[in-house]
Amino acid sequence: MFSKYSFILCLIFFFVTAFSGDSRALAGNNEQKNISGFSGIDFPNPMRFGSASSSTSNDCGFSSPEKEPTKERTGENKTVKFHLKRRETTTTEKATTNSVLELQIRDLTRIQTLHKRVLEKNNQNTVSQKQKKNDKEVVTTTPVASSVEEQAGQLVATLESGMTLGSGEYFMDVLVGSPPKHFSLILDTGSDLNWIQCLPCYDCFQQNGAFYDPKASASYKNITCNDQRCNLVSSPDPPMPCKSDNQSCPYYYWYGDSSNTTGDFAVETFTVNLTTNGGSSELYNVENMMFGCGHWNRGLFHGAAGLLGLGRGPLSFSSQLQSLYGHSFSYCLVDRNSDTNVSSKLIFGEDKDLLSHPNLNFTSFVAGKENLVDTFYYVQIKSILVAGEVLNIPEETWNISSDGAGGTIIDSGTTLSYFAEPAYEFIKNKIAEKAKGKYPVYRDFPILDPCFNVSGIHNVQLPELGIAFADGAVWNFPTENSFIWLNEDLVCLAMLGTPKSAFSIIGNYQQQNFHILYDTKRSRLGYAPTKCADI
């Protein structure tokens, strides 16, 4: 057990030190590459989280990714798995506790990747400014609109928690192709590209169900490399030259660790469930939906067939469907420990029930700053409240710097919440202060802090947390959204810290049982406490 914890501590050390190294490396390359705002930067070989040194020395033992990083290996390089035992209850509960450490590892890799996208954006701006100084033309490409007629109604989709698959994300079932076939995709507001594992799969991770076969669909069509839409995705590095007019457009999208997808950029028909204003429901074909047909895919995607991007960029599922449902979408995530037959909902279009909710609050998205990453949904935090007390956190902790670092995003693809230093130190110290004398502090768990031993206590009362935004809005969370039970006797704060140069993230664990609205037309985030299982 000690070696497992040592490995995680090494991981955290690598994660914290990676930000400064990445910044220097990217700064040195910004004169050599016109870096895409989506991806495509030449990063050094990522570390493999399935490998740890068997030595008792301080060497963390990171190495380059192998052929199949998600499968268990034998011999010297066995995959390290972390398990925390809990009372014999439901499969969902056991999956939740057993995968806590794995979820945290995935979160750390994701944060590192999101941070690199900020650096890419900063370098892209630097390159563009140099081009302007040299009187070079800067080409801005906008996506070709999908052939969708404006409809009056909503798109309603069912979401499922991935906890039973060891995943911290939520999954959406979509119909793709002609004839349509079901595929389960990860919901991600922190990225734009929609992609599916495609045949022939030259290097793919295991998924539930069959791979998508473009040859079996009458509506599949490659986007050619000379098509203006090809400029919306970054090509593999080094770029592949376009040798003919009918050559397909290659793409490359990098997520972190060994997680990435590479393949052909294409269009396809997605079938959605349209609920009209009259209440009737019908299947509706959305033609020419841009997506990635991935032939080489690696990463921590835990049984999904691919990913559904809901970011603010032009390639996301939500952006491409704006002419169908408008400029807003919402979701309501059920408690992770809910029965497997209880599902969440994703709603595209105006939801009158949500808009009339008596406890619906709004905070504005951050806008008008040059170095914002187009994909992310930024909000401006002013402070954090613990048990109603406003913490004395320096306000500059939450600001976005001139180079694009910092700030706060809301992200469905990150599990726990992460707050930049020194905010995290203020939060955990105040919680420890409020719990002092009530519950003994448990200090042997290497990642989450603080943790409390609540053995024999039937009515555990932990301080509630809240987020105060700069525009006056306040988001208060129940304790179950801010603390995680590792077993019946041990409970920890479900938050971690990040370097100040990174940004803070409101993850999906804190979003449980809130109906959350993304309104891009009015540039605002809405949130209302809701029993999501009832929607």
PDB file of N, CA and C in Angstrom, residues 178-233:
ATOM      1  N   SER A 178     -26.317   6.120 -41.227  1.00  0.00           N
ATOM      2  CA  SER A 178     -27.521   5.708 -41.964  1.00  0.00           C
ATOM      3  C   SER A 178     -27.316   4.283 -42.481  1.00  0.00           C
ATOM      4  N   PRO A 179     -27.964   3.300 -41.880  1.00  0.00           N
ATOM      5  CA  PRO A 179     -28.956   3.381 -40.801  1.00  0.00           C
ATOM      6  C   PRO A 179     -28.301   3.757 -39.475  1.00  0.00           C
ATOM      7  N   PRO A 180     -29.048   4.400 -38.567  1.00  0.00           N
ATOM      8  CA  PRO A 180     -28.463   4.864 -37.307  1.00  0.00           C
ATOM      9  C   PRO A 180     -28.133   3.720 -36.360  1.00  0.00           C
ATOM     10  N   LYS A 181     -26.992   3.874 -35.671  1.00  0.00           N
ATOM     11  CA  LYS A 181     -26.568   2.893 -34.676  1.00  0.00           C
ATOM     12  C   LYS A 181     -26.172   3.616 -33.393  1.00  0.00           C
ATOM     13  N   HIS A 182     -26.384   2.934 -32.280  1.00  0.00           N
ATOM     14  CA  HIS A 182     -26.143   3.534 -30.970  1.00  0.00           C
ATOM     15  C   HIS A 182     -24.663   3.543 -30.617  1.00  0.00           C
ATOM     16  N   PHE A 183     -24.215   4.686 -30.029  1.00  0.00           N
ATOM     17  CA  PHE A 183     -22.861   4.792 -29.494  1.00  0.00           C
ATOM     18  C   PHE A 183     -22.924   5.622 -28.212  1.00  0.00           C
ATOM     19  N   SER A 184     -22.132   5.228 -27.228  1.00  0.00           N
ATOM     20  CA  SER A 184     -22.100   5.906 -25.943  1.00  0.00           C
ATOM     21  C   SER A 184     -20.882   6.815 -25.888  1.00  0.00           C
ATOM     22  N   LEU A 185     -21.114   8.137 -25.750  1.00  0.00           N
ATOM     23  CA  LEU A 185     -20.046   9.125 -25.803  1.00  0.00           C
ATOM     24  C   LEU A 185     -19.957   9.892 -24.483  1.00  0.00           C
ATOM     25  N   ILE A 186     -18.728  10.260 -24.101  1.00  0.00           N
ATOM     26  CA  ILE A 186     -18.491  11.026 -22.887  1.00  0.00           C
ATOM     27  C   ILE A 186     -18.907  12.479 -23.106  1.00  0.00           C
ATOM     28  N   LEU A 187     -19.619  13.028 -22.145  1.00  0.00           N
ATOM     29  CA  LEU A 187     -20.058  14.420 -22.204  1.00  0.00           C
ATOM     30  C   LEU A 187     -18.941  15.317 -21.674  1.00  0.00           C
ATOM     31  N   ASP A 188     -18.522  16.316 -22.468  1.00  0.00           N
ATOM     32  CA  ASP A 188     -17.358  17.113 -22.074  1.00  0.00           C
ATOM     33  C   ASP A 188     -17.524  18.569 -22.480  1.00  0.00           C
ATOM     34  N   THR A 189     -17.785  19.449 -21.489  1.00  0.00           N
ATOM     35  CA  THR A 189     -17.894  20.878 -21.784  1.00  0.00           C
ATOM     36  C   THR A 189     -16.524  21.542 -21.879  1.00  0.00           C
ATOM     37  N   GLY A 190     -15.445  20.781 -21.653  1.00  0.00           N
ATOM     38  CA  GLY A 190     -14.104  21.338 -21.725  1.00  0.00           C
ATOM     39  C   GLY A 190     -13.391  21.076 -23.030  1.00  0.00           C
ATOM     40  N   SER A 191     -14.094  20.541 -24.045  1.00  0.00           N
ATOM     41  CA  SER A 191     -13.485  20.320 -25.358  1.00  0.00           C
ATOM     42  C   SER A 191     -14.539  20.513 -26.440  1.00  0.00           C
ATOM     43  N   ASP A 192     -14.089  20.563 -27.682  1.00  0.00           N
ATOM     44  CA  ASP A 192     -14.991  20.882 -28.791  1.00  0.00           C
ATOM     45  C   ASP A 192     -15.240  19.716 -29.750  1.00  0.00           C
ATOM     46  N   LEU A 193     -14.195  18.998 -30.085  1.00  0.00           N
ATOM     47  CA  LEU A 193     -14.307  18.003 -31.152  1.00  0.00           C
ATOM     48  C   LEU A 193     -15.164  16.810 -30.727  1.00  0.00           C
ATOM     49  N   ASN A 194     -16.142  16.461 -31.564  1.00  0.00           N
ATOM     50  CA  ASN A 194     -16.880  15.212 -31.397  1.00  0.00           C
ATOM     51  C   ASN A 194     -16.121  14.127 -32.165  1.00  0.00           C
ATOM     52  N   TRP A 195     -15.928  12.977 -31.570  1.00  0.00           N
ATOM     53  CA  TRP A 195     -15.232  11.912 -32.294  1.00  0.00           C
ATOM     54  C   TRP A 195     -15.687  10.544 -31.804  1.00  0.00           C
ATOM     55  N   ILE A 196     -15.527   9.567 -32.693  1.00  0.00           N
ATOM     56  CA  ILE A 196     -15.940   8.189 -32.428  1.00  0.00           C
ATOM     57  C   ILE A 196     -14.838   7.259 -32.922  1.00  0.00           C
ATOM     58  N   GLN A 197     -14.626   6.154 -32.218  1.00  0.00           N
ATOM     59  CA  GLN A 197     -13.667   5.157 -32.691  1.00  0.00           C
ATOM     60  C   GLN A 197     -14.208   4.504 -33.959  1.00  0.00           C
ATOM     61  N   CYS A 198     -13.360   4.480 -34.992  1.00  0.00           N
ATOM     62  CA  CYS A 198     -13.809   4.062 -36.317  1.00  0.00           C
ATOM     63  C   CYS A 198     -13.010   2.867 -36.842  1.00  0.00           C
ATOM     64  N   LEU A 199     -13.689   2.024 -37.593  1.00  0.00           N
ATOM     65  CA  LEU A 199     -13.013   0.976 -38.347  1.00  0.00           C
ATOM     66  C   LEU A 199     -12.424   1.559 -39.628  1.00  0.00           C
ATOM     67  N   PRO A 200     -11.238   1.116 -40.060  1.00  0.00           N
ATOM     68  CA  PRO A 200     -10.395   0.157 -39.342  1.00  0.00           C
ATOM     69  C   PRO A 200      -9.719   0.815 -38.137  1.00  0.00           C
ATOM     70  N   CYS A 201      -9.771   0.155 -36.988  1.00  0.00           N
ATOM     71  CA  CYS A 201      -9.144   0.668 -35.768  1.00  0.00           C
ATOM     72  C   CYS A 201      -7.721   0.111 -35.691  1.00  0.00           C
ATOM     73  N   TYR A 202      -6.754   0.969 -35.965  1.00  0.00           N
ATOM     74  CA  TYR A 202      -5.358   0.531 -35.960  1.00  0.00           C
ATOM     75  C   TYR A 202      -4.791   0.491 -34.541  1.00  0.00           C
ATOM     76  N   ASP A 203      -5.294   1.325 -33.676  1.00  0.00           N
ATOM     77  CA  ASP A 203      -4.841   1.348 -32.286  1.00  0.00           C
ATOM     78  C   ASP A 203      -5.950   1.986 -31.462  1.00  0.00           C
ATOM     79  N   CYS A 204      -6.824   1.165 -30.887  1.00  0.00           N
ATOM     80  CA  CYS A 204      -8.005   1.676 -30.197  1.00  0.00           C
ATOM     81  C   CYS A 204      -8.115   1.075 -28.803  1.00  0.00           C
ATOM     82  N   PHE A 205      -8.780   1.789 -27.911  1.00  0.00           N
ATOM     83  CA  PHE A 205      -9.030   1.287 -26.569  1.00  0.00           C
ATOM     84  C   PHE A 205     -10.315   0.461 -26.572  1.00  0.00           C
ATOM     85  N   GLN A 206     -10.506  -0.324 -25.524  1.00  0.00           N
ATOM     86  CA  GLN A 206     -11.698  -1.156 -25.437  1.00  0.00           C
ATOM     87  C   GLN A 206     -12.925  -0.297 -25.166  1.00  0.00           C
ATOM     88  N   GLN A 207     -14.013  -0.624 -25.818  1.00  0.00           N
ATOM     89  CA  GLN A 207     -15.266   0.092 -25.616  1.00  0.00           C
ATOM     90  C   GLN A 207     -16.393  -0.906 -25.484  1.00  0.00           C
ATOM     91  N   ASN A 208     -17.526  -0.452 -24.965  1.00  0.00           N
ATOM     92  CA  ASN A 208     -18.718  -1.286 -24.896  1.00  0.00           C
ATOM     93  C   ASN A 208     -19.444  -1.204 -26.227  1.00  0.00           C
ATOM     94  N   GLY A 209     -19.633  -2.334 -26.876  1.00  0.00           N
ATOM     95  CA  GLY A 209     -20.296  -2.351 -28.176  1.00  0.00           C
ATOM     96  C   GLY A 209     -19.309  -2.317 -29.324  1.00  0.00           C
ATOM     97  N   ALA A 210     -19.858  -2.373 -30.531  1.00  0.00           N
ATOM     98  CA  ALA A 210     -19.044  -2.438 -31.746  1.00  0.00           C
ATOM     99  C   ALA A 210     -18.502  -1.071 -32.130  1.00  0.00           C
ATOM    100  N   PHE A 211     -17.389  -1.059 -32.855  1.00  0.00           N
ATOM    101  CA  PHE A 211     -16.830   0.169 -33.397  1.00  0.00           C
ATOM    102  C   PHE A 211     -17.713   0.686 -34.537  1.00  0.00           C
ATOM    103  N   TYR A 212     -17.660   1.993 -34.749  1.00  0.00           N
ATOM    104  CA  TYR A 212     -18.376   2.613 -35.865  1.00  0.00           C
ATOM    105  C   TYR A 212     -17.679   2.248 -37.178  1.00  0.00           C
ATOM    106  N   ASP A 213     -18.477   1.856 -38.169  1.00  0.00           N
ATOM    107  CA  ASP A 213     -17.939   1.470 -39.475  1.00  0.00           C
ATOM    108  C   ASP A 213     -18.419   2.474 -40.523  1.00  0.00           C
ATOM    109  N   PRO A 214     -17.555   3.373 -40.997  1.00  0.00           N
ATOM    110  CA  PRO A 214     -18.000   4.373 -41.975  1.00  0.00           C
ATOM    111  C   PRO A 214     -18.484   3.756 -43.288  1.00  0.00           C
ATOM    112  N   LYS A 215     -17.963   2.577 -43.634  1.00  0.00           N
ATOM    113  CA  LYS A 215     -18.382   1.936 -44.884  1.00  0.00           C
ATOM    114  C   LYS A 215     -19.806   1.396 -44.798  1.00  0.00           C
ATOM    115  N   ALA A 216     -20.303   1.219 -43.577  1.00  0.00           N
ATOM    116  CA  ALA A 216     -21.658   0.691 -43.410  1.00  0.00           C
ATOM    117  C   ALA A 216     -22.710   1.789 -43.357  1.00  0.00           C
ATOM    118  N   SER A 217     -22.275   3.066 -43.472  1.00  0.00           N
ATOM    119  CA  SER A 217     -23.207   4.190 -43.394  1.00  0.00           C
ATOM    120  C   SER A 217     -23.294   4.896 -44.745  1.00  0.00           C
ATOM    121  N   ALA A 218     -24.515   5.086 -45.242  1.00  0.00           N
ATOM    122  CA  ALA A 218     -24.723   5.754 -46.525  1.00  0.00           C
ATOM    123  C   ALA A 218     -24.513   7.260 -46.432  1.00  0.00           C
ATOM    124  N   SER A 219     -24.492   7.825 -45.217  1.00  0.00           N
ATOM    125  CA  SER A 219     -24.400   9.281 -45.060  1.00  0.00           C
ATOM    126  C   SER A 219     -23.008   9.761 -44.652  1.00  0.00           C
ATOM    127  N   TYR A 220     -22.063   8.843 -44.496  1.00  0.00           N
ATOM    128  CA  TYR A 220     -20.695   9.248 -44.129  1.00  0.00           C
ATOM    129  C   TYR A 220     -19.982   9.855 -45.332  1.00  0.00           C
ATOM    130  N   LYS A 221     -19.235  10.925 -45.070  1.00  0.00           N
ATOM    131  CA  LYS A 221     -18.461  11.550 -46.141  1.00  0.00           C
ATOM    132  C   LYS A 221     -17.237  12.239 -45.542  1.00  0.00           C
ATOM    133  N   ASN A 222     -16.073  11.921 -46.068  1.00  0.00           N
ATOM    134  CA  ASN A 222     -14.850  12.571 -45.608  1.00  0.00           C
ATOM    135  C   ASN A 222     -14.840  14.046 -46.006  1.00  0.00           C
ATOM    136  N   ILE A 223     -14.294  14.893 -45.140  1.00  0.00           N
ATOM    137  CA  ILE A 223     -13.971  16.269 -45.489  1.00  0.00           C
ATOM    138  C   ILE A 223     -12.586  16.265 -46.116  1.00  0.00           C
ATOM    139  N   THR A 224     -12.426  16.874 -47.266  1.00  0.00           N
ATOM    140  CA  THR A 224     -11.133  16.825 -47.955  1.00  0.00           C
ATOM    141  C   THR A 224     -10.160  17.832 -47.350  1.00  0.00           C
ATOM    142  N   CYS A 225      -8.886  17.611 -47.618  1.00  0.00           N
ATOM    143  CA  CYS A 225      -7.860  18.450 -47.011  1.00  0.00           C
ATOM    144  C   CYS A 225      -7.850  19.867 -47.574  1.00  0.00           C
ATOM    145  N   ASN A 226      -8.476  20.091 -48.730  1.00  0.00           N
ATOM    146  CA  ASN A 226      -8.566  21.438 -49.293  1.00  0.00           C
ATOM    147  C   ASN A 226      -9.838  22.165 -48.874  1.00  0.00           C
ATOM    148  N   ASP A 227     -10.722  21.473 -48.177  1.00  0.00           N
ATOM    149  CA  ASP A 227     -11.960  22.081 -47.699  1.00  0.00           C
ATOM    150  C   ASP A 227     -11.627  23.075 -46.585  1.00  0.00           C
ATOM    151  N   GLN A 228     -12.287  24.248 -46.573  1.00  0.00           N
ATOM    152  CA  GLN A 228     -12.013  25.246 -45.548  1.00  0.00           C
ATOM    153  C   GLN A 228     -12.293  24.729 -44.147  1.00  0.00           C
ATOM    154  N   ARG A 229     -13.203  23.758 -44.004  1.00  0.00           N
ATOM    155  CA  ARG A 229     -13.496  23.191 -42.696  1.00  0.00           C
ATOM    156  C   ARG A 229     -12.314  22.426 -42.119  1.00  0.00           C
ATOM    157  N   CYS A 230     -11.404  22.011 -42.977  1.00  0.00           N
ATOM    158  CA  CYS A 230     -10.227  21.280 -42.508  1.00  0.00           C
ATOM    159  C   CYS A 230      -9.349  22.150 -41.614  1.00  0.00           C
ATOM    160  N   ASN A 231      -9.444  23.477 -41.790  1.00  0.00           N
ATOM    161  CA  ASN A 231      -8.651  24.390 -40.971  1.00  0.00           C
ATOM    162  C   ASN A 231      -9.145  24.470 -39.526  1.00  0.00           C
ATOM    163  N   LEU A 232     -10.312  23.892 -39.252  1.00  0.00           N
ATOM    164  CA  LEU A 232     -10.848  23.927 -37.896  1.00  0.00           C
ATOM    165  C   LEU A 232     -10.182  22.907 -36.986  1.00  0.00           C
ATOM    166  N   VAL A 233      -9.506  21.932 -37.550  1.00  0.00           N
ATOM    167  CA  VAL A 233      -8.828  20.921 -36.738  1.00  0.00           C
ATOM    168  C   VAL A 233      -7.335  21.001 -36.997  1.00  0.00           C
TER     169      VAL A 233
END
